[in-house]
Structure formats: C-alpha cells, structure tokens
Coordinates of C-alpha atoms in Angstrom, one line a residue:
M121 CA 10.1 1.2 48.6
S122 CA 7.9 2.1 45.6
L123 CA 6.6 -1.5 45.5
I124 CA 5.8 -1.5 49.2
F125 CA 4.0 1.8 49.1
R126 CA 1.9 0.9 46.1
T127 CA 1.0 -2.5 47.8
V128 CA -0.1 -0.8 51.0
S129 CA -2.1 1.8 49.1
L130 CA -4.0 -0.9 47.2
A131 CA -4.6 -3.1 50.4
L132 CA -5.6 -0.3 52.8
P133 CA -9.1 0.3 51.4
F134 CA -9.9 -3.4 51.8
F135 CA -8.6 -3.4 55.4
L136 CA -10.7 -0.3 56.3
W137 CA -13.7 -1.9 54.7
T138 CA -13.5 -4.8 57.3
D139 CA -13.5 -2.1 60.1
G140 CA -11.7 -4.5 62.4
R141 CA -14.9 -6.3 63.2
P142 CA -16.1 -9.9 62.7
R143 CA -18.0 -10.4 59.5
R144 CA -20.3 -13.5 58.9
G145 CA -19.0 -15.5 56.1
R146 CA -20.6 -18.1 53.8
F147 CA -20.4 -21.8 54.6
R148 CA -19.8 -24.5 52.1
K149 CA -22.7 -26.9 52.0
G150 CA -22.3 -29.7 54.6
R151 CA -19.8 -27.9 56.7
A152 CA -20.3 -25.7 59.9
A153 CA -18.1 -23.6 62.0
A154 CA -18.4 -21.1 64.8
P155 CA -19.1 -17.6 63.7
D156 CA -16.0 -16.2 65.4
K157 CA -13.9 -18.8 63.6
V158 CA -15.3 -18.0 60.3
S159 CA -15.0 -14.2 60.9
G160 CA -11.4 -14.7 62.0
C161 CA -10.7 -16.6 58.8
F162 CA -12.0 -13.7 56.8
R163 CA -9.9 -11.2 58.7
G164 CA -6.8 -13.3 58.7
T165 CA -6.5 -15.3 55.5
G166 CA -8.7 -12.8 53.6
M167 CA -6.4 -9.9 54.3
L168 CA -3.5 -12.1 53.3
W169 CA -5.1 -12.9 50.0
L170 CA -5.8 -9.2 49.5
L171 CA -2.1 -8.4 50.1
V172 CA -1.1 -11.1 47.7
L173 CA -3.5 -9.7 45.0
A174 CA -2.2 -6.2 45.5
I175 CA 1.4 -7.3 45.2
G176 CA 0.5 -9.3 42.1
V177 CA -1.2 -6.4 40.4
T178 CA 1.6 -4.0 41.2
T179 CA 4.2 -6.5 40.0
A180 CA 2.4 -7.1 36.8
Q181 CA 2.2 -3.4 36.1
Q182 CA 5.9 -3.0 36.6
V183 CA 6.7 -6.0 34.4
C184 CA 4.5 -4.6 31.6
A185 CA 6.3 -1.3 32.0
L186 CA 9.7 -3.0 31.7
T187 CA 8.7 -5.3 28.8
P188 CA 7.6 -3.2 25.8
A189 CA 5.3 -4.4 23.1
R190 CA 6.7 -5.6 19.8
E191 CA 8.8 -2.7 18.5
E192 CA 8.0 -1.3 15.1
P193 CA 10.7 0.3 12.9
A194 CA 10.6 4.1 13.2
L195 CA 12.1 4.7 9.8
P196 CA 10.2 3.7 6.6
S197 CA 11.1 0.6 4.7
F198 CA 11.6 0.6 1.0
L199 CA 10.5 -1.9 -1.7
V200 CA 12.0 -1.0 -5.1
I201 CA 10.5 -3.0 -8.0
L202 CA 12.5 -2.8 -11.2
V203 CA 11.2 -4.7 -14.3
D204 CA 13.0 -5.4 -17.5
D205 CA 12.2 -4.0 -20.9
M206 CA 8.6 -3.2 -20.1
G207 CA 7.1 -0.6 -22.4
F208 CA 5.6 2.8 -21.2
S209 CA 2.0 1.8 -21.9
D210 CA 2.0 -1.9 -21.1
A211 CA 0.4 -1.7 -17.6
G212 CA -3.3 -1.0 -17.3
C213 CA -2.7 2.2 -15.2
Y214 CA -0.6 3.5 -18.1
G215 CA -3.2 2.8 -20.8
G216 CA -2.4 -0.8 -21.5
E217 CA -4.8 -3.7 -22.1
I218 CA -2.6 -6.2 -20.2
S219 CA -4.1 -7.3 -16.8
T220 CA -1.9 -5.8 -14.1
P221 CA -4.1 -5.4 -11.0
A222 CA -1.2 -5.3 -8.5
I223 CA 0.6 -2.6 -10.4
D224 CA -2.6 -0.7 -11.0
G225 CA -3.3 -1.0 -7.3
L226 CA -0.1 0.8 -6.5
A227 CA -1.1 3.6 -8.8
D228 CA -4.5 3.9 -7.3
E229 CA -3.0 4.2 -3.8
G230 CA 0.0 6.4 -4.9
V231 CA 1.1 8.6 -7.7
R232 CA 2.2 8.0 -11.3
F233 CA 4.9 10.0 -13.1
T234 CA 4.2 11.0 -16.7
Q235 CA 7.7 12.2 -17.6
F236 CA 10.2 9.9 -15.9
Y237 CA 13.3 8.6 -17.6
S238 CA 15.8 5.8 -17.6
N239 CA 19.2 5.5 -19.4
G240 CA 17.7 3.5 -22.2
R241 CA 19.4 0.1 -21.5
C242 CA 19.6 -2.5 -18.8
W243 CA 23.0 -2.1 -17.2
P244 CA 23.4 1.7 -17.4
S245 CA 20.0 2.2 -15.8
R246 CA 20.7 -0.3 -13.0
A247 CA 24.1 1.3 -12.3
T248 CA 22.4 4.7 -12.0
L249 CA 19.6 3.6 -9.8
M250 CA 22.0 1.9 -7.4
S251 CA 24.7 4.5 -7.3
G252 CA 22.9 7.8 -7.8
Y253 CA 25.3 8.8 -10.6
Y254 CA 24.9 8.8 -14.3
A255 CA 26.5 5.6 -15.7
Q256 CA 29.3 7.6 -17.5
E257 CA 30.4 9.1 -14.1
I258 CA 31.2 5.7 -12.7
R259 CA 32.7 4.0 -15.8
S260 CA 29.6 2.0 -16.5
D261 CA 28.6 3.1 -20.0
P262 CA 30.5 1.9 -21.8
P263 CA 31.7 -0.6 -19.1
Q264 CA 35.3 0.0 -18.1
G265 CA 35.9 -2.2 -15.1
N266 CA 34.8 -1.6 -11.5
I267 CA 33.1 1.6 -10.4
P268 CA 35.5 4.2 -8.9
S269 CA 36.6 3.6 -5.4
W270 CA 34.8 6.8 -4.3
A271 CA 31.5 5.4 -5.5
R272 CA 29.1 3.3 -3.4
L273 CA 25.7 1.8 -3.8
L274 CA 22.4 2.5 -2.0
P275 CA 22.8 -0.2 0.8
H276 CA 26.1 1.4 1.9
Y277 CA 24.1 4.7 2.6
L278 CA 21.3 2.9 4.4
K279 CA 23.3 0.5 6.6
P280 CA 24.5 3.1 9.1
L281 CA 20.8 4.0 9.7
G282 CA 20.1 0.4 10.7
Y283 CA 18.6 -0.9 7.5
R284 CA 18.8 -4.5 6.4
S285 CA 19.1 -4.7 2.6
Y286 CA 17.9 -7.6 0.4
H287 CA 18.2 -8.2 -3.4
A288 CA 16.2 -10.7 -5.5
G289 CA 16.4 -11.2 -9.2
K290 CA 18.5 -9.6 -12.0
W291 CA 21.5 -7.6 -10.9
H292 CA 23.6 -6.5 -14.0
V293 CA 25.5 -3.7 -12.3
I294 CA 28.7 -4.5 -14.2
G295 CA 31.0 -2.3 -12.2
A296 CA 29.9 -3.9 -8.9
P297 CA 29.4 -7.5 -10.0
D298 CA 28.4 -9.0 -6.6
P299 CA 25.4 -7.6 -4.8
V300 CA 26.7 -8.6 -1.4
D301 CA 30.5 -8.1 -1.6
D302 CA 30.3 -5.1 -3.9
G303 CA 26.8 -3.8 -3.4
G304 CA 26.5 -3.9 0.4
F305 CA 23.3 -6.1 0.5
D306 CA 22.9 -8.4 3.4
L307 CA 21.3 -11.2 1.3
S308 CA 21.0 -11.7 -2.4
Y309 CA 19.2 -14.2 -4.8
N310 CA 21.1 -13.3 -7.9
L311 CA 20.1 -14.4 -11.4
G312 CA 23.3 -13.3 -13.0
P313 CA 27.0 -13.8 -12.6
P314 CA 29.0 -14.3 -10.5
K315 CA 26.5 -16.2 -8.5
R316 CA 23.6 -17.6 -10.5
T317 CA 21.5 -19.1 -7.8
A318 CA 18.1 -19.3 -9.5
P319 CA 17.0 -22.8 -10.7
P320 CA 16.3 -23.3 -14.4
V321 CA 12.6 -23.3 -15.5
K322 CA 11.7 -26.8 -16.6
G323 CA 8.8 -28.2 -18.5
D324 CA 5.7 -26.0 -18.8
Q325 CA 6.2 -24.1 -15.6
T326 CA 5.8 -20.4 -14.9
H327 CA 8.4 -17.8 -15.8
I328 CA 11.3 -17.2 -13.5
S329 CA 9.3 -14.5 -11.9
A330 CA 7.9 -17.0 -9.4
P331 CA 11.2 -18.1 -7.8
V332 CA 12.3 -14.5 -7.7
A333 CA 9.2 -13.6 -5.7
D334 CA 9.7 -16.7 -3.6
A335 CA 13.2 -15.5 -2.7
A336 CA 12.0 -12.0 -1.8
I337 CA 9.2 -13.4 0.4
G338 CA 11.7 -15.6 2.1
F339 CA 13.9 -12.6 2.9
L340 CA 10.9 -10.7 4.3
K341 CA 9.9 -13.6 6.5
E342 CA 13.4 -13.9 7.8
H343 CA 13.5 -10.2 8.4
E344 CA 10.2 -10.3 10.4
R345 CA 11.5 -13.2 12.4
E346 CA 15.0 -12.0 13.2
H347 CA 15.1 -8.2 12.7
P348 CA 11.5 -6.9 13.4
A349 CA 12.7 -3.6 14.8
D350 CA 14.8 -2.8 11.8
P351 CA 13.6 -1.1 8.6
F352 CA 14.3 -3.0 5.3
F353 CA 15.3 -2.2 1.8
L354 CA 14.2 -4.8 -0.7
Y355 CA 15.4 -4.5 -4.3
L356 CA 13.1 -6.7 -6.4
C357 CA 14.3 -7.1 -10.0
F358 CA 12.2 -9.2 -12.3
T359 CA 13.6 -10.3 -15.7
A360 CA 10.2 -10.1 -17.3
P361 CA 9.2 -9.2 -20.0
H362 CA 12.8 -9.3 -21.4
H363 CA 13.4 -12.0 -24.0
P364 CA 13.2 -14.9 -24.3
L365 CA 9.4 -14.8 -24.3
H366 CA 8.4 -17.6 -21.9
A367 CA 5.0 -18.1 -20.4
S368 CA 2.8 -21.0 -19.4
E369 CA -0.4 -21.9 -21.3
E370 CA -2.4 -20.8 -18.3
D371 CA -0.9 -17.3 -18.5
I372 CA -1.2 -17.1 -22.3
T373 CA -4.8 -18.3 -22.6
P374 CA -6.6 -15.1 -21.5
Y375 CA -4.9 -13.3 -24.4
R376 CA -5.7 -15.7 -27.2
G377 CA -6.9 -13.7 -30.2
R378 CA -6.5 -10.4 -28.4
Y379 CA -3.7 -9.2 -30.7
D380 CA -5.0 -10.6 -34.0
A381 CA -5.8 -7.1 -35.2
G382 CA -2.1 -6.1 -35.0
W383 CA 0.2 -3.5 -33.7
D384 CA -1.3 -0.5 -35.6
V385 CA -4.7 -1.0 -34.0
L386 CA -3.1 -1.6 -30.6
R387 CA -1.2 1.7 -30.8
T388 CA -4.3 3.6 -31.6
E389 CA -6.2 2.0 -28.7
R390 CA -3.5 2.7 -26.2
L391 CA -3.1 6.3 -27.3
Q392 CA -6.8 6.8 -26.7
A393 CA -6.5 5.3 -23.3
L394 CA -3.5 7.4 -22.4
R395 CA -5.4 10.6 -23.4
A396 CA -8.4 9.5 -21.3
L397 CA -6.1 9.0 -18.3
G398 CA -4.5 12.5 -18.8
I399 CA -1.0 10.9 -19.2
A400 CA -0.3 11.9 -22.9
D401 CA -1.9 14.0 -25.6
N402 CA 0.7 14.0 -28.4
D403 CA 0.0 12.7 -31.9
L404 CA 1.1 9.1 -32.6
P405 CA 4.5 9.0 -34.4
P406 CA 4.7 6.8 -37.5
L407 CA 6.5 3.5 -37.5
E408 CA 10.2 3.6 -38.5
P409 CA 11.0 0.5 -40.5
D410 CA 14.6 1.4 -41.0
T411 CA 15.5 1.9 -37.3
F412 CA 16.3 -1.1 -35.2
P413 CA 19.3 -2.3 -33.1
A414 CA 22.4 -2.8 -35.1
W415 CA 23.0 -6.3 -33.5
N416 CA 19.7 -7.7 -34.7
M417 CA 19.7 -10.8 -36.9
S418 CA 19.4 -10.3 -40.7
E419 CA 16.2 -11.2 -42.5
E420 CA 18.0 -14.3 -43.9
E421 CA 19.0 -15.4 -40.4
L422 CA 15.6 -14.9 -39.1
L423 CA 14.1 -17.0 -41.9
D424 CA 16.5 -19.8 -41.2
E425 CA 15.9 -19.8 -37.4
Y426 CA 12.2 -19.0 -37.1
G427 CA 10.7 -19.6 -40.5
P428 CA 8.6 -17.2 -42.6
G429 CA 6.6 -15.9 -39.7
E430 CA 9.2 -13.6 -38.2
V431 CA 9.4 -9.9 -39.2
A432 CA 12.6 -7.9 -39.1
R433 CA 11.1 -4.4 -39.3
A434 CA 8.3 -2.3 -37.9
V435 CA 6.2 -2.2 -41.0
P436 CA 2.4 -1.7 -41.3
W437 CA 0.4 -4.7 -40.1
E438 CA -1.6 -4.8 -43.4
S439 CA 1.6 -5.5 -45.3
L440 CA 2.2 -8.8 -43.5
T441 CA 1.3 -12.2 -44.8
A442 CA -1.3 -14.3 -43.0
E443 CA 1.5 -16.5 -41.6
Q444 CA 3.4 -13.5 -40.3
R445 CA 0.3 -12.1 -38.7
D446 CA -0.4 -15.3 -36.9
F447 CA 3.2 -15.7 -35.7
Q448 CA 3.4 -12.1 -34.5
A449 CA 0.1 -12.2 -32.7
R450 CA 1.2 -15.3 -30.8
K451 CA 4.4 -13.6 -29.7
M452 CA 2.5 -10.7 -28.2
E453 CA 0.2 -13.1 -26.4
I454 CA 3.2 -14.6 -24.7
Y455 CA 4.6 -11.2 -23.8
A456 CA 1.3 -10.2 -22.2
G457 CA 1.2 -13.5 -20.3
M458 CA 4.7 -12.8 -18.9
I459 CA 3.6 -9.4 -17.6
T460 CA 0.5 -10.7 -16.0
R461 CA 2.4 -13.5 -14.3
M462 CA 5.0 -11.0 -13.0
D463 CA 2.1 -8.8 -11.7
H464 CA 0.8 -11.8 -9.8
E465 CA 4.2 -12.4 -8.2
I466 CA 4.4 -8.7 -7.3
D467 CA 1.1 -9.1 -5.5
R468 CA 2.5 -12.0 -3.5
V469 CA 5.4 -9.9 -2.3
L470 CA 3.1 -7.0 -1.4
E471 CA 0.9 -9.4 0.5
Q472 CA 3.9 -10.5 2.6
V473 CA 4.6 -6.8 3.4
R474 CA 0.9 -6.5 4.5
A475 CA 1.2 -9.7 6.6
M476 CA 4.2 -8.2 8.4
G477 CA 2.2 -5.1 9.3
A478 CA 4.7 -3.0 7.4
E479 CA 2.5 -1.8 4.5
E480 CA 1.6 1.5 6.0
N481 CA 5.2 2.7 6.4
T482 CA 6.8 1.0 3.4
V483 CA 7.6 3.2 0.3
V484 CA 7.0 1.1 -2.8
I485 CA 8.7 2.3 -6.0
F486 CA 7.9 0.7 -9.4
A487 CA 9.8 1.4 -12.6
S488 CA 11.2 -0.2 -15.8
D489 CA 14.9 -0.1 -16.7
N490 CA 14.1 1.1 -20.3
G491 CA 11.5 1.1 -23.0
S492 CA 10.3 -2.1 -24.7
S493 CA 12.9 -3.9 -26.9
A494 CA 13.0 -4.2 -30.6
E495 CA 15.8 -6.7 -30.4
L496 CA 15.8 -9.9 -32.6
R497 CA 18.8 -12.0 -31.5
L498 CA 19.5 -15.6 -30.7
P499 CA 22.3 -16.2 -28.1
V500 CA 21.0 -19.7 -27.5
P501 CA 19.3 -22.3 -29.8
H502 CA 15.6 -22.0 -30.6
D503 CA 13.5 -25.2 -30.9
K504 CA 10.9 -24.6 -33.6
N505 CA 9.2 -27.9 -32.8
R506 CA 8.1 -26.8 -29.3
R507 CA 5.1 -24.7 -28.3
M508 CA 5.8 -21.0 -28.7
G509 CA 6.8 -19.6 -25.3
A510 CA 7.8 -23.0 -23.8
P511 CA 11.3 -23.6 -22.3
G512 CA 13.7 -24.4 -25.1
T513 CA 12.3 -21.7 -27.4
F514 CA 13.9 -18.3 -27.8
L515 CA 11.6 -15.6 -29.2
C516 CA 12.0 -11.8 -29.1
L517 CA 9.2 -9.2 -29.2
G518 CA 10.7 -7.4 -32.2
P519 CA 10.3 -3.8 -33.6
G520 CA 6.6 -3.9 -34.5
W521 CA 5.3 -4.8 -31.1
A522 CA 8.0 -2.8 -29.3
S523 CA 6.7 0.3 -31.0
A524 CA 3.2 -0.6 -29.7
S525 CA 4.5 -1.2 -26.2
N526 CA 6.2 2.2 -26.2
T527 CA 3.0 4.0 -27.3
P528 CA 2.7 7.1 -27.5
F529 CA 6.5 7.5 -28.1
R530 CA 9.0 7.1 -30.8
L531 CA 11.6 4.2 -31.1
H532 CA 12.6 1.7 -28.4
K533 CA 15.3 0.3 -26.1
S534 CA 18.9 1.5 -26.6
F535 CA 17.8 4.7 -28.3
V536 CA 17.3 7.9 -26.4
H537 CA 14.3 9.2 -28.2
E538 CA 11.3 9.0 -25.8
G539 CA 10.4 5.4 -26.6
G540 CA 13.8 4.2 -25.4
V541 CA 14.1 6.2 -22.2
A542 CA 10.6 7.0 -21.0
T543 CA 9.5 4.7 -18.2
P544 CA 6.5 4.4 -15.9
L545 CA 7.2 5.3 -12.3
I546 CA 4.8 4.6 -9.5
V547 CA 5.4 5.6 -5.8
R548 CA 3.1 4.5 -3.0
W549 CA 3.7 5.4 0.7
P550 CA 0.5 5.3 2.8
A551 CA 2.1 6.8 5.9
G552 CA 3.8 9.7 4.2
L553 CA 2.0 10.4 0.9
K554 CA -1.5 11.7 1.0
A555 CA -2.1 11.7 -2.7
R556 CA -4.1 8.8 -4.1
G557 CA -4.2 8.1 -7.8
G558 CA -2.7 11.3 -8.8
L559 CA -0.3 12.2 -11.7
R560 CA 3.1 13.9 -11.4
N561 CA 4.1 15.8 -14.5
T562 CA 7.5 17.1 -13.3
P563 CA 10.4 15.4 -15.2
G564 CA 12.5 13.0 -13.3
H565 CA 15.2 10.3 -13.9
L566 CA 16.5 7.2 -12.2
V567 CA 19.4 9.3 -11.0
D568 CA 16.9 10.9 -8.6
L569 CA 15.8 7.7 -6.8
L570 CA 18.8 7.4 -4.5
P571 CA 18.6 11.0 -3.2
T572 CA 14.8 10.6 -2.8
I573 CA 15.2 7.5 -0.7
L574 CA 17.9 9.1 1.4
E575 CA 15.7 12.2 2.1
I576 CA 12.7 10.0 3.1
A577 CA 15.0 8.0 5.4
G578 CA 16.4 11.2 6.9
A579 CA 19.9 10.6 5.7
E580 CA 22.5 13.0 4.5
P581 CA 24.6 11.8 1.5
I582 CA 28.0 12.2 3.3
P583 CA 30.6 12.5 0.5
E584 CA 33.3 10.5 2.3
W585 CA 33.8 6.9 1.1
N586 CA 36.9 4.8 1.2
G587 CA 38.9 7.8 2.4
L588 CA 37.9 9.8 -0.7
L589 CA 35.6 12.7 -1.4
A590 CA 32.9 11.6 -3.8
P591 CA 31.5 14.1 -6.3
A592 CA 28.2 15.7 -5.6
L593 CA 25.2 13.6 -6.6
P594 CA 23.7 14.9 -9.9
G595 CA 20.1 13.9 -9.1
Q596 CA 17.5 15.6 -7.1
S597 CA 15.1 14.3 -4.4
L598 CA 11.7 13.8 -5.8
L599 CA 10.0 14.3 -2.4
P600 CA 8.6 17.7 -3.3
V601 CA 7.3 16.3 -6.5
L602 CA 5.6 13.4 -4.7
E603 CA 4.0 15.8 -2.3
N604 CA 2.6 18.5 -4.7
D605 CA 4.4 18.2 -8.1
S606 CA 6.6 21.1 -7.3
G607 CA 10.0 20.0 -8.4
D608 CA 12.5 21.7 -10.6
A609 CA 10.9 21.6 -14.1
Q610 CA 13.9 23.4 -15.7
R611 CA 16.6 21.0 -14.6
E612 CA 19.1 19.4 -17.1
I613 CA 18.7 15.6 -17.7
Y614 CA 21.5 14.0 -19.6
F615 CA 21.5 10.9 -21.9
H616 CA 24.2 9.0 -23.8
H617 CA 24.2 5.4 -24.9
M618 CA 26.1 3.9 -27.8
D619 CA 26.3 7.2 -29.7
N620 CA 22.7 7.9 -29.1
R621 CA 22.7 11.1 -27.1
A622 CA 20.2 13.7 -25.7
L623 CA 19.7 16.5 -23.2
R624 CA 16.4 17.6 -21.7
V625 CA 16.1 21.1 -20.2
G626 CA 12.6 22.2 -19.3
D627 CA 10.3 21.4 -22.2
W628 CA 13.2 21.4 -24.7
K629 CA 14.9 18.2 -25.8
L630 CA 18.0 17.9 -27.9
V631 CA 18.5 14.4 -29.3
A632 CA 20.6 12.5 -31.9
R633 CA 20.6 8.9 -33.2
G634 CA 23.9 7.2 -33.9
A635 CA 27.5 8.3 -34.4
G636 CA 27.9 11.4 -36.5
S637 CA 24.2 12.1 -36.8
P638 CA 22.9 15.7 -36.5
W639 CA 21.2 17.0 -33.5
E640 CA 17.4 17.2 -33.5
L641 CA 15.4 19.6 -31.4
Y642 CA 11.9 19.1 -30.0
H643 CA 9.6 21.1 -27.8
L644 CA 8.1 18.3 -25.7
K645 CA 5.2 20.2 -24.2
T646 CA 3.6 20.2 -27.6
D647 CA 5.4 17.4 -29.4
R648 CA 6.4 14.6 -27.1
G649 CA 6.1 12.3 -30.0
E650 CA 9.2 14.0 -31.4
Q651 CA 7.8 14.6 -34.9
H652 CA 8.5 18.3 -35.5
D653 CA 12.3 18.9 -35.6
L654 CA 12.9 22.6 -34.7
A655 CA 16.7 22.5 -35.3
G656 CA 16.4 24.6 -38.4
T657 CA 14.1 27.2 -36.9
E658 CA 15.6 27.5 -33.4
P659 CA 19.4 27.5 -34.1
E660 CA 20.3 29.5 -30.9
K661 CA 18.4 27.1 -28.7
L662 CA 20.0 24.1 -30.4
H663 CA 23.6 25.5 -30.0
E664 CA 22.8 26.4 -26.3
L665 CA 21.7 22.9 -25.5
A666 CA 24.5 21.2 -27.6
A667 CA 27.0 23.2 -25.5
L668 CA 25.3 22.1 -22.3
W669 CA 25.3 18.4 -23.4
Q670 CA 29.0 18.6 -24.2
K671 CA 29.8 20.1 -20.9
H672 CA 28.0 17.3 -19.1
E673 CA 29.8 14.7 -21.3
D674 CA 33.2 16.2 -20.7
D675 CA 32.7 16.6 -17.0
Y676 CA 31.4 13.0 -16.5
L677 CA 34.1 11.4 -18.6
A678 CA 36.9 13.3 -16.9
Q679 CA 35.4 12.4 -13.5
A680 CA 35.4 8.7 -14.5
R681 CA 39.0 8.8 -15.6
Q682 CA 40.5 10.6 -12.7
S683 CA 40.8 9.8 -9.0
V684 CA 39.1 12.1 -6.6
P685 CA 41.5 13.7 -4.1
A686 CA 41.8 12.0 -0.7
L687 CA 40.3 13.6 2.3
Q688 CA 42.5 15.9 4.3
K689 CA 42.9 14.6 7.8
P690 CA 43.1 17.3 10.5

C-alpha cells in the first residue's frame, strides 16, 4: 500500500497538469498525424510513462533504504608497532640524527611519552605487552614453561568485541609459543619458532623488515576485502635494529662518514637535541667500561672472530686506534641504515591503513622492547671476507654505540637502569586524540598498554578465563594521560631481570645491578641520568622502597607458583 500511495502521489501532479484536454505534441521530421491522435498519444502513453517513472523512482528509493552503503567499523582499530633493541634517542623525534620520517610523522600527529618503560629485555617485555601482567606474574622471567591457565593474551580480550587480530614479525612470547594457537591471533607471519615462515634474506637484499611489512599489508588487504565492517588489531613486530647488523648498500650510503667523529660526540649532539625538544634535561652520564652483558665474548674471542677493529668496552673514542675507529663507525652506519629501512616499511603499512580509509579511527602505538644492546655475541659464523652488513656477516652494535643510542641515560639492554628500560612511546589516534605533537611526562610501562587498549575499545577486563579467576591487572589505562597528561604520577612501577632490579615510585627510583649488589637511590626529577646516589643520605626512603619492591616480588612469584581458585558456580 505504501508503494501504491507514493506512486499515485508522484503521478497525480502530472495528470492534473494535462487537465484532461488534448495537447498538441511535436512531430518527428517527415511524419504527420492528426492532432487528436497525437494528443491522445500524449494522454495515453505519456501518462503510462509517468506512472512507470514514478514507480521506478519510488522503488529506487526503497532499494537504497534497504541496501546501506559500505559499513565502517564503529570501534577503533589498533596498530601496535614494536621494534627490537632500538635506543631511546635513535628516532629523529627523540633527538636522533637517523632519518625516521614515518616515526616522526606519528609523533607530529600524536603524542610522545618522555618517561615510558619496558622490562629491559625482549621476551619479558613482549610477554607483558601481550598479557597485561608483569613477566614474573606469568612465569615468563625467568621462563618456566607455559603461562598460567588463568592468563590470556590481548586478542582473547578483543575477539568477543568483533576484532580480527593479525601478527607479523617477531613473537618471542616464550610462555605462549604459537601466536595463533596460544595467542588468539587469526593470522600470523611468525619469524620465530615454532613456525618460522619468513624467507631468508639472500644476496644484497634489504633487511627482513621488508617481508614483515609485506605480510602485514597482505593481512590488511585481506581484512578490507573479507571483513570490512570489523575492527582490526595488527601487532607489527620488526626485528630491527637487533643484531646481526644487516643493511643494503643503498640504505647505508646516506650515513657514510656520519659517525666518524665517534660515540662521545654523538652523545653530546643527541643530548642537545633532547634538551631542545623538551624531552630531557639531565646531565650526560659517563661511559661505564666495566659494565656489559656477562655473556659477551672475551676480548681474545673478539680478536679471533672480527680482527683488531672490534672493541669490547665502552671506552672514550679518543682511546681507540685508527683501525678500531673505522670499524666501529662502519657498524653504526649499518645500524642507522637498518632503522631507516624499517621506518620506510612502517610507512608502507601506514599507507595501506590510509588506503583502506581506516587512518582516522586507527590507534597507532609505537614502542621499543628495551634499550639499545651492548651485546657482543656470535651464535652463528661471521664471514670476515664479505661486506660489513651483508648476509653471512654477524656484527653487533656493542657497548660504545649502545651507550650513544640510549642517550641521555645510563647503561643498556638487560640492565634496569634508565638506559636499559626507558623506551620511546608514541600514540596517534586522529579520531580520538586532539593533541598534536605534544609530550606526556607521566610515567608509564608496557604493562599499561593492554588496559589502555581495552578502555579505548570499551571493553571490561572480565577476570574469568578457562574457568578460573585471573588476578587483577597491575597496569593502568593511559587514556587520561593521552588526553591531558593527568595520570597517576605516584604509582609503583616494578622491574626485575637477571638479578637487576628496580622500583619507581613518583620521582624516586630504587635500583640495583647484579646479584648481591646494594640498592642505589635516585631522584629522577633532578637526576634521570642516575649519577647522584642518595642511598646514604635518604636511608628511610631507601628502606621504604626496598620493602615495597620485596612485596611486589613476593606477591608476583607466589602468584606464578600457585593456581588461582576456580570460579564458584551458582
């Protein structure tokens, strides 16, 4: 009835316009007809065509109403980019000289954190980011088998909301070894065991960053084609700039000669840039030649494998021989080329998000899993006869350059002084974050990313999983920090890795290096370089923080050892 009524209402004005009287129509050239016949044609067939037109218009309107336009996801999508062993000040937007236009663009269009933390090492950081728990809570540092049955990873939280989850690159969540079977991802391109799917890099090709980006782009294209109405979570994990240092000549060439002045000069340059950006204002800590990973090769082993150009310790640049300076400068050129190549691949993935029309409502999060690495190790043979940085070589950055990459902080990966655990964090969300190019000074940790993502997605972290009650998440949502830097500045942030341990509460940091070593105490507001130990002058604060750290440690270890009670069914 609705269709008939609308048809008549559209046709009636045309009928009244004819007034029931003959109208003289036009003749085609070369044809004649009696006026009455022509007028009758207009009144008869003309009205018929008007009725057909009215029905067509009405039907088209109804079809359009019943066939909606392409549906857009109502919930935001997430792109989490985690890089490997990248120093705090490597990116241009964090004071570095390395060309990183894609990363810098995220910073210009979002916010940068100045006091964000990791766990200081690859696998503990990844376990925390994915689970929302400190690694000790889920038996992941040190590794003790699978994560507890009450623990789940981020895709498990997102799937009930309709999210599709994709992973490309490094995984290294030891307690949940398969991203799909254990991690809840729908698709994974995994560089590590148990499913190493990435092809080897052959000849003088680009770093493995390219195929990782290819996989991510492929996932996004498939998502756009098959699940356009669903939000996505893409976990993009590059292995760069982790050793071995591999880069093509094309990527290295822009940096030829850039590092000939050495790491001491570079540290000073980066500190000045950080101060100009408002990211740091502490004094530059001195190099620490006697501190390096215990598993590093000895000086004799380094000489045998690499020749006289390798340097085992972070010593002043002026003390190096000419051969050592040349060898070390070439290594840093390769490292910079790796980062620039990775940045290019990040831009390709971001371009795919733009091409999908998803850029506006996609939350992009960029971070590193720990500080730059001082490791000098050789798990596979190194071919000294090949070009430095080519496949078949195995070079590590080493303590000197790692100290520069972690400017303005002290020490490096695996330690929990600032250089080992401080990481850049950038968040961009055009649809939900008004700030552009701002800094966020409230402390945060990787343990906060899962609750942040859940709050943005509008999800409650329901504690039930596998019939068990999971402990409360220790992290905090960073959404208030993103909006106006108004997070809990007095919160307790816990660290422990390989007998290196620390606790940050407000501006105070308690930290120790190695088994049996005494606690050090620093006031980070005035001494983020950790140069002025206040343990002797602030004994009450030291004892207070030491007791808090021990409580965290005991609670987390007990939680990892014990099963959580099963849910009580009504």
